mmCIF file of C-alpha atoms in Angstrom:
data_model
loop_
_atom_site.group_PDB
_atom_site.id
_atom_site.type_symbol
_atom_site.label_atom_id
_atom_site.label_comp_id
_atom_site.label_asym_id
_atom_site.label_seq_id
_atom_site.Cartn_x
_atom_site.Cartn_y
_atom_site.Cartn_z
ATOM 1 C CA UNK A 1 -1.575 -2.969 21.966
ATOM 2 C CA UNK A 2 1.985 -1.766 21.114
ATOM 3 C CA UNK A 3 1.827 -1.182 16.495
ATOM 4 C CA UNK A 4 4.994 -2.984 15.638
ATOM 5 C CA UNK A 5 7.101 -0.490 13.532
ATOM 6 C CA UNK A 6 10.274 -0.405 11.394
ATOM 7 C CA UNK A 7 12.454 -3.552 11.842
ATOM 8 C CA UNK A 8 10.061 -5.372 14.059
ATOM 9 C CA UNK A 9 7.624 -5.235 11.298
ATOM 10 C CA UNK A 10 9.497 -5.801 8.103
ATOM 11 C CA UNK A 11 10.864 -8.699 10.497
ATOM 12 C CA UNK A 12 7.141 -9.899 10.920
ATOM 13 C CA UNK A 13 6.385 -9.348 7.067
ATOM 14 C CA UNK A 14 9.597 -11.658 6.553
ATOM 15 C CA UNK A 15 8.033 -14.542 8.206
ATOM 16 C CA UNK A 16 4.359 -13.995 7.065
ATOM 17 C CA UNK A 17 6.303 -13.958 3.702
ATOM 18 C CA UNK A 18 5.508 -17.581 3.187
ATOM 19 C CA UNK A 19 1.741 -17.814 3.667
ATOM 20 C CA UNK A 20 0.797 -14.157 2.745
ATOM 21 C CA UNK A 21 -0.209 -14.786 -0.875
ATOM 22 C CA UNK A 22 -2.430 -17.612 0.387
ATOM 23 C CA UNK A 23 -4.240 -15.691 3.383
ATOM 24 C CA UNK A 24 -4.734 -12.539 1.241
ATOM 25 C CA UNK A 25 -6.581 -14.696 -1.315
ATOM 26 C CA UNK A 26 -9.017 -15.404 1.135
ATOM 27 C CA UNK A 27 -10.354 -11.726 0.785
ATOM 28 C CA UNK A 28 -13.106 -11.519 -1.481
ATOM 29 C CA UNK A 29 -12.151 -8.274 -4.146
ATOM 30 C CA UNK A 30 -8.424 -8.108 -2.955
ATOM 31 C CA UNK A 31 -6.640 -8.184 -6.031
ATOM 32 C CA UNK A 32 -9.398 -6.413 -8.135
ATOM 33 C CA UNK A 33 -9.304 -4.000 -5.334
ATOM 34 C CA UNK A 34 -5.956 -3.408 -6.376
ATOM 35 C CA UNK A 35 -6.569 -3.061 -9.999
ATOM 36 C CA UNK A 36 -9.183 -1.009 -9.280
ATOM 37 C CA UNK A 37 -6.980 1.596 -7.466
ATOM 38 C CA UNK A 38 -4.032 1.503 -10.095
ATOM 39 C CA UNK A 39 -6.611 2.425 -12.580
ATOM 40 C CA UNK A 40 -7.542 5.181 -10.824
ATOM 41 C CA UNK A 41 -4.189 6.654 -11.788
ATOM 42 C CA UNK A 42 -5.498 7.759 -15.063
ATOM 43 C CA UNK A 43 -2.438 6.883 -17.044
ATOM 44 C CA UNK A 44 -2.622 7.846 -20.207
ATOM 45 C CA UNK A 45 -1.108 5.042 -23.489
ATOM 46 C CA UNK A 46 -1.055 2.017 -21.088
ATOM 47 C CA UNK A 47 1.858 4.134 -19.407
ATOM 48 C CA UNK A 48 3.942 4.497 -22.737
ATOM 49 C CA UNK A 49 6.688 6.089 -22.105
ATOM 50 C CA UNK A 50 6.063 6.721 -17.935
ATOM 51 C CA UNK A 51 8.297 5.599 -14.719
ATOM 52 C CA UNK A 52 6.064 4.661 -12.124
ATOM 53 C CA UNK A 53 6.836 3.381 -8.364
ATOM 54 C CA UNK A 54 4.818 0.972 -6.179
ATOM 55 C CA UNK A 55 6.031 1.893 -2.987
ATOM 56 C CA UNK A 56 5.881 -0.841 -0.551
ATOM 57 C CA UNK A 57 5.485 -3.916 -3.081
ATOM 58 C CA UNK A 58 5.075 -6.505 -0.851
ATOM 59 C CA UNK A 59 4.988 -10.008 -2.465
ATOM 60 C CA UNK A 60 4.014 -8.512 -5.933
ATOM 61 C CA UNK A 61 0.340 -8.128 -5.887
ATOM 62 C CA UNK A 62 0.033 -4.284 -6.294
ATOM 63 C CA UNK A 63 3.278 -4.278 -9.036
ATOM 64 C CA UNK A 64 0.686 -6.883 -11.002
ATOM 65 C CA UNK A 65 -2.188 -4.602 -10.864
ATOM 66 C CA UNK A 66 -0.017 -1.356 -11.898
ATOM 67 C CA UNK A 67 1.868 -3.280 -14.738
ATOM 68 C CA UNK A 68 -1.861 -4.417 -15.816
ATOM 69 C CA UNK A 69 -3.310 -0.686 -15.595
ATOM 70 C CA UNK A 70 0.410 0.731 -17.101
ATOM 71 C CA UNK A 71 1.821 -2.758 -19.251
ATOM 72 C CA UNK A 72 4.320 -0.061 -21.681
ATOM 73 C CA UNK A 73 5.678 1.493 -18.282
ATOM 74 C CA UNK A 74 8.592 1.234 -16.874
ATOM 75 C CA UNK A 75 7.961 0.013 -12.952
ATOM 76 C CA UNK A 76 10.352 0.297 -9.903
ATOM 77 C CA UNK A 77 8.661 -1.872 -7.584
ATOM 78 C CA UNK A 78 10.004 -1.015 -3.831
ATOM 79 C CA UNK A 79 10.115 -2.872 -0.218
ATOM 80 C CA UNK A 80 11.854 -2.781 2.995
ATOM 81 C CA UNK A 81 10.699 -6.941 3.481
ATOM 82 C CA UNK A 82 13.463 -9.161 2.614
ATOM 83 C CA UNK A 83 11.126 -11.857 2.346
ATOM 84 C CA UNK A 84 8.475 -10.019 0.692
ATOM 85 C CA UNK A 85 10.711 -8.881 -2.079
ATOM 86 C CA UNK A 86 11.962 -12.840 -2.015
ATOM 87 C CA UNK A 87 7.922 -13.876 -2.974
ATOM 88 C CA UNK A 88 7.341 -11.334 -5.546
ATOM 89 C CA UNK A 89 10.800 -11.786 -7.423
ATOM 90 C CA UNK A 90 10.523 -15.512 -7.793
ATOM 91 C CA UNK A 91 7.388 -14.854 -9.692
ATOM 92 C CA UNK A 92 7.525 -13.951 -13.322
ATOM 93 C CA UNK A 93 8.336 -10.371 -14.803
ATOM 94 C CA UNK A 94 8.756 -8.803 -17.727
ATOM 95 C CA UNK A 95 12.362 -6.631 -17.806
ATOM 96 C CA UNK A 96 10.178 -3.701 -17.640
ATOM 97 C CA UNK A 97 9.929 -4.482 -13.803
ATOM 98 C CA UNK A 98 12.264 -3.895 -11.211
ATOM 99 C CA UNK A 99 12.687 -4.002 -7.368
ATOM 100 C CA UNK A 100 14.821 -2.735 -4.451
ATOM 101 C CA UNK A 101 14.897 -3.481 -1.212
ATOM 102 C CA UNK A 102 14.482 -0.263 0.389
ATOM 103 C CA UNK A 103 12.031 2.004 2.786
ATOM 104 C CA UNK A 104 10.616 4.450 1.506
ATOM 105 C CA UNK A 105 13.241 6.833 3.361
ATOM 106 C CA UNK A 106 16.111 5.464 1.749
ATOM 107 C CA UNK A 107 14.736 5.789 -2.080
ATOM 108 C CA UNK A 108 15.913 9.311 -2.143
ATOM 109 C CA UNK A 109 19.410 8.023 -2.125
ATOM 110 C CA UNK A 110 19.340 5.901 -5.025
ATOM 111 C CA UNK A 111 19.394 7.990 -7.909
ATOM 112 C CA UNK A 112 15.846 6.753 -8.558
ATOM 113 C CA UNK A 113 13.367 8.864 -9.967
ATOM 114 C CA UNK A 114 11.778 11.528 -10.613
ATOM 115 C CA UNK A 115 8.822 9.491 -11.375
ATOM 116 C CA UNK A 116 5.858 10.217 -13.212
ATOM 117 C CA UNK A 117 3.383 8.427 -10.809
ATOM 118 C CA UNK A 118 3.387 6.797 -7.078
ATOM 119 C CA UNK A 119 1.498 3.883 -6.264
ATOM 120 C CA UNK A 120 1.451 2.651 -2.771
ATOM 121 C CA UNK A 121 -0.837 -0.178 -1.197
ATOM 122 C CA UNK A 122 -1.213 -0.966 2.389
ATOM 123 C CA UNK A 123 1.529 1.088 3.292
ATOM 124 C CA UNK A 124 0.773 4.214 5.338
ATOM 125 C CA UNK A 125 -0.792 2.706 8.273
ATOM 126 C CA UNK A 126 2.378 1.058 8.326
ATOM 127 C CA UNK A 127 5.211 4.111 8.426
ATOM 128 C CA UNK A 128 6.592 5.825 11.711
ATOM 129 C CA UNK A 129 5.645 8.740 10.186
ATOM 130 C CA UNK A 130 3.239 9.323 7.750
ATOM 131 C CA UNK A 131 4.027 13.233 6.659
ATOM 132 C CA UNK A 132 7.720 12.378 6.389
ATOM 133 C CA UNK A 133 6.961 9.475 3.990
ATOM 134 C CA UNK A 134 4.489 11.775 1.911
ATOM 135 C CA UNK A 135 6.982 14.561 2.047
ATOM 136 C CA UNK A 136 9.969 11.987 0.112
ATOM 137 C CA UNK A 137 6.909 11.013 -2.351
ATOM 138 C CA UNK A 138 6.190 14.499 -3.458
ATOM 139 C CA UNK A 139 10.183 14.704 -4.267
ATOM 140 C CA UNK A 140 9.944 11.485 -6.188
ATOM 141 C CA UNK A 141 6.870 13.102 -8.476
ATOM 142 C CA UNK A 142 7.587 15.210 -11.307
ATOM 143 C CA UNK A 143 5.530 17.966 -10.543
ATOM 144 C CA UNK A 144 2.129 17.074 -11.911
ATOM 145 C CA UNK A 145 3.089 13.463 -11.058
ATOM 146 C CA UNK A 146 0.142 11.169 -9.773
ATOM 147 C CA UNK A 147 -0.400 9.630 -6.503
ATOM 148 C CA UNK A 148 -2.929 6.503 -5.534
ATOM 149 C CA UNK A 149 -2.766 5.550 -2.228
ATOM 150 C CA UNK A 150 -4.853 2.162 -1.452
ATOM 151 C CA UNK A 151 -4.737 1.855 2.190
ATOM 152 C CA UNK A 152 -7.374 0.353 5.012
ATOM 153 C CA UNK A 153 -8.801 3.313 6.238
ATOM 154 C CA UNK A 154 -11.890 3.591 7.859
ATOM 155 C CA UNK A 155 -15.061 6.093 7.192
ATOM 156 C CA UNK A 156 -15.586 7.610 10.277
ATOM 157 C CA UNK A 157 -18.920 5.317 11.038
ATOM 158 C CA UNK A 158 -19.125 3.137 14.379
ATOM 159 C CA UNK A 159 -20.597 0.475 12.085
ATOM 160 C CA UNK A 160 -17.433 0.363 10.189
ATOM 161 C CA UNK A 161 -15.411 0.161 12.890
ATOM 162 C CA UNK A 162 -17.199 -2.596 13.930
ATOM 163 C CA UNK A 163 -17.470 -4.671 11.041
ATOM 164 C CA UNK A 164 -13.366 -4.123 10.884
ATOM 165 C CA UNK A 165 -12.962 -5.819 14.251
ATOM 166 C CA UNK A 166 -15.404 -8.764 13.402
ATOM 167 C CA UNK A 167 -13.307 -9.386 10.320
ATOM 168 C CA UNK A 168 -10.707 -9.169 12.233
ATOM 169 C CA UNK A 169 -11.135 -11.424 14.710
ATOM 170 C CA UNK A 170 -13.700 -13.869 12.797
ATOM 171 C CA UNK A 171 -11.489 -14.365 10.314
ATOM 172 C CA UNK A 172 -7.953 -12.409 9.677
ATOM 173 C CA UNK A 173 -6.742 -13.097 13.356
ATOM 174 C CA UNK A 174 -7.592 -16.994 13.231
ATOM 175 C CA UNK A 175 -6.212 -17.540 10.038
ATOM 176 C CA UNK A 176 -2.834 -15.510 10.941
ATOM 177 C CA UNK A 177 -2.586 -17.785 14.129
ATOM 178 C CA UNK A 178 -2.767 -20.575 12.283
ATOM 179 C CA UNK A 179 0.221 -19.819 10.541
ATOM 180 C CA UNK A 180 2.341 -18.491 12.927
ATOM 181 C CA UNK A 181 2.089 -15.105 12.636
ATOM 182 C CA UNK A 182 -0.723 -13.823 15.071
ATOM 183 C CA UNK A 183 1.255 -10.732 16.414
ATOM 184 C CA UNK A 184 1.079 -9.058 12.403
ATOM 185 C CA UNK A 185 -2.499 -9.903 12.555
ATOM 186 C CA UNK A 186 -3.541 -8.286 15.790
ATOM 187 C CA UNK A 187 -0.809 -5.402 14.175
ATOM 188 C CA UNK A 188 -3.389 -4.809 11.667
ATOM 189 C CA UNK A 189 -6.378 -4.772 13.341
ATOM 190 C CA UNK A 190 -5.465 -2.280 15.540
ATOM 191 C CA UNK A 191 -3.437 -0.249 13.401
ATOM 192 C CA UNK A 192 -6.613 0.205 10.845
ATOM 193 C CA UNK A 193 -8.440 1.352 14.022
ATOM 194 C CA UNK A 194 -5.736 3.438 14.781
ATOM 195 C CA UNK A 195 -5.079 5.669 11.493
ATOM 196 C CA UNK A 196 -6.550 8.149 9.706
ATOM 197 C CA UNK A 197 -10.126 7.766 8.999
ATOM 198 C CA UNK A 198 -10.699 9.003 5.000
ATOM 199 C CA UNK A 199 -11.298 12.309 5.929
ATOM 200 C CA UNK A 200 -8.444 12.816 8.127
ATOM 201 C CA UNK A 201 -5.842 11.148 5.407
ATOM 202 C CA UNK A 202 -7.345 13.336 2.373
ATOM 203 C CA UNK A 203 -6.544 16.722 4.802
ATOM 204 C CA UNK A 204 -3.229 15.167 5.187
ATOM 205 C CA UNK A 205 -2.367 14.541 1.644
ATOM 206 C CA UNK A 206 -3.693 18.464 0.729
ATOM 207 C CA UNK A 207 -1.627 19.647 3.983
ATOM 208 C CA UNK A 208 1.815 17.888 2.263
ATOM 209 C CA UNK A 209 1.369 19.793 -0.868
ATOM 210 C CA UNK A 210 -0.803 17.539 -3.125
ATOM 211 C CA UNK A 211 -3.381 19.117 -4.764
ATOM 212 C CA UNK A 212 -6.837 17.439 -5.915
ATOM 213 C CA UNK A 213 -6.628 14.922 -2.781
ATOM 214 C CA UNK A 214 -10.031 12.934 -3.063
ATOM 215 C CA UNK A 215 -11.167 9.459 -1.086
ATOM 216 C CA UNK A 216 -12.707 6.830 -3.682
ATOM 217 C CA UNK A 217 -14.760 4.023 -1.995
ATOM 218 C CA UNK A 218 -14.332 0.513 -3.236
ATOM 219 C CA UNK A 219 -17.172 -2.013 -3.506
ATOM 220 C CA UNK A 220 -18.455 -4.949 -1.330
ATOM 221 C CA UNK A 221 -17.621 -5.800 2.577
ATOM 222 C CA UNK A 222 -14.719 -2.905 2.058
ATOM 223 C CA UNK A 223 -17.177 -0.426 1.593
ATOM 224 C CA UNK A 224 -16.416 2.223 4.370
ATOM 225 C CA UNK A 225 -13.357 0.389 5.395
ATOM 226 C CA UNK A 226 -10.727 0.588 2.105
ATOM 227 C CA UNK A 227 -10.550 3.407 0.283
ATOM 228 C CA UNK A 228 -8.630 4.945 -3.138
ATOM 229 C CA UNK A 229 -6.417 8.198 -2.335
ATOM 230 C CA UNK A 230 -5.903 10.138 -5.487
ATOM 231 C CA UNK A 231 -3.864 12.829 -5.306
ATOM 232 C CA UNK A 232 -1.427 14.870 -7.235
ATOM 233 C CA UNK A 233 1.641 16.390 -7.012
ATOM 234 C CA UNK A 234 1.991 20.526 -6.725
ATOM 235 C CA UNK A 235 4.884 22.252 -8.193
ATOM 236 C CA UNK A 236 7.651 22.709 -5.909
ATOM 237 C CA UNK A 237 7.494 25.508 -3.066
ATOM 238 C CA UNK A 238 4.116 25.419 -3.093
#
């Protein structure tokens, strides 16, 4: 199967728009899951005082879980989804929250930044090209900024390559069908089988510069299959 990419996916993220909040509630852990990986950023005074970007928002659900790690930050919540962005700004906010609808390429023209940590959820798997979009995050960190990556990514075991595709087509691929949007569905089942495993993502974080790269598991059916990337940011030139 052909990944969708670029405009073909943020055009397919549009339309799942609608019923994407309701789907992802059907996984069990996903918005702990989240929480779970914001925490891992370690920020220090709830965030007092601290810019932080969730790159590649989607409807809202990571920007919750780093505004309830971080709540006295100051978020710029990111998305190249029209529709997305649409979902998460017509919930509530405090005005410490923002968004911008914007890849991740294009946030180096804003002005934006430098921030003091990077969150991104479910978004690498997702890019053209991975080092590029790593390379534009390490010039959005201060150095010594933080990075937590929580992405599907799989451990390297046959048995969790196999529980991935039951999920998948059990449950994830039905459920997308159902509402119209089977061709995202099948796009992530193949591109989980298709990225990095842990291992492979954690060498490329330490080959674009970040220092301390680490995979964290998470707990239950994920085990294996989403992991926490914790990384942070070297000084420049090095």
């Amino acid at each position: 199967m052909t990944l969708l990419r670029d405009r073909d996916l943020a055009h397919a993220f549009d339309h799942a728009s609608r019923t994407y909040d309701r789907l992802t509630g059907l996984n069990p852990g996903y918005r702990a899951d989240l929480l779970r990986s914001a925490r891992r950023l370690r920020l220090p005074g709830d965030g007092a005082g601290l810019h932080l970007l969730d790159l590649g928002c989607g409807t809202g659900a990571s920007t919750r879980a780093l505004l309830r790690a971080a709540p006295r930050a100051r978020i710029t919540a990111v998305d190249a989804s029209a529709g997305m962005l649409r979902r998460a700004l017509a919930k509530p906010w405090p005005d410490s929250v923002g968004f911008l609808h914007l890849s991740a390429e294009e946030l180096t023209t804003t002005g934006e930044g430098p921030f003091d940590a990077v969150f991104a959820a479910y978004l690498f798997r997702n890019v053209s090209d991975p080092d590029a979009v790593l390379a534009t995050v390490r010039t959005l960190l201060r150095p010594g900024g933080r990075l937590a990556v929580h992405e599907y990514s799989l451990g390297g075991s046959p048995a969790h390559r196999a529980l991935w595709t039951a999920v998948c087509q059990g449950v994830i691929i039905p459920a997308g069908t159902l509402t119209g949007d089977r061709a995202l569905y099948r796009h992530l089942w193949h591109s989980v089988l298709d990225f990095d495993t842990a291992a492979d993502f954690t060498g490329r974080l330490t080959r674009a510069g970040f220092t301390g790269a680490r995979a964290l598991p998470l707990a239950g059916w994920q085990t294996g299959i989403t992991h926490t990337f914790v990384a942070t940011a070297g000084e420049a030139g090095r």
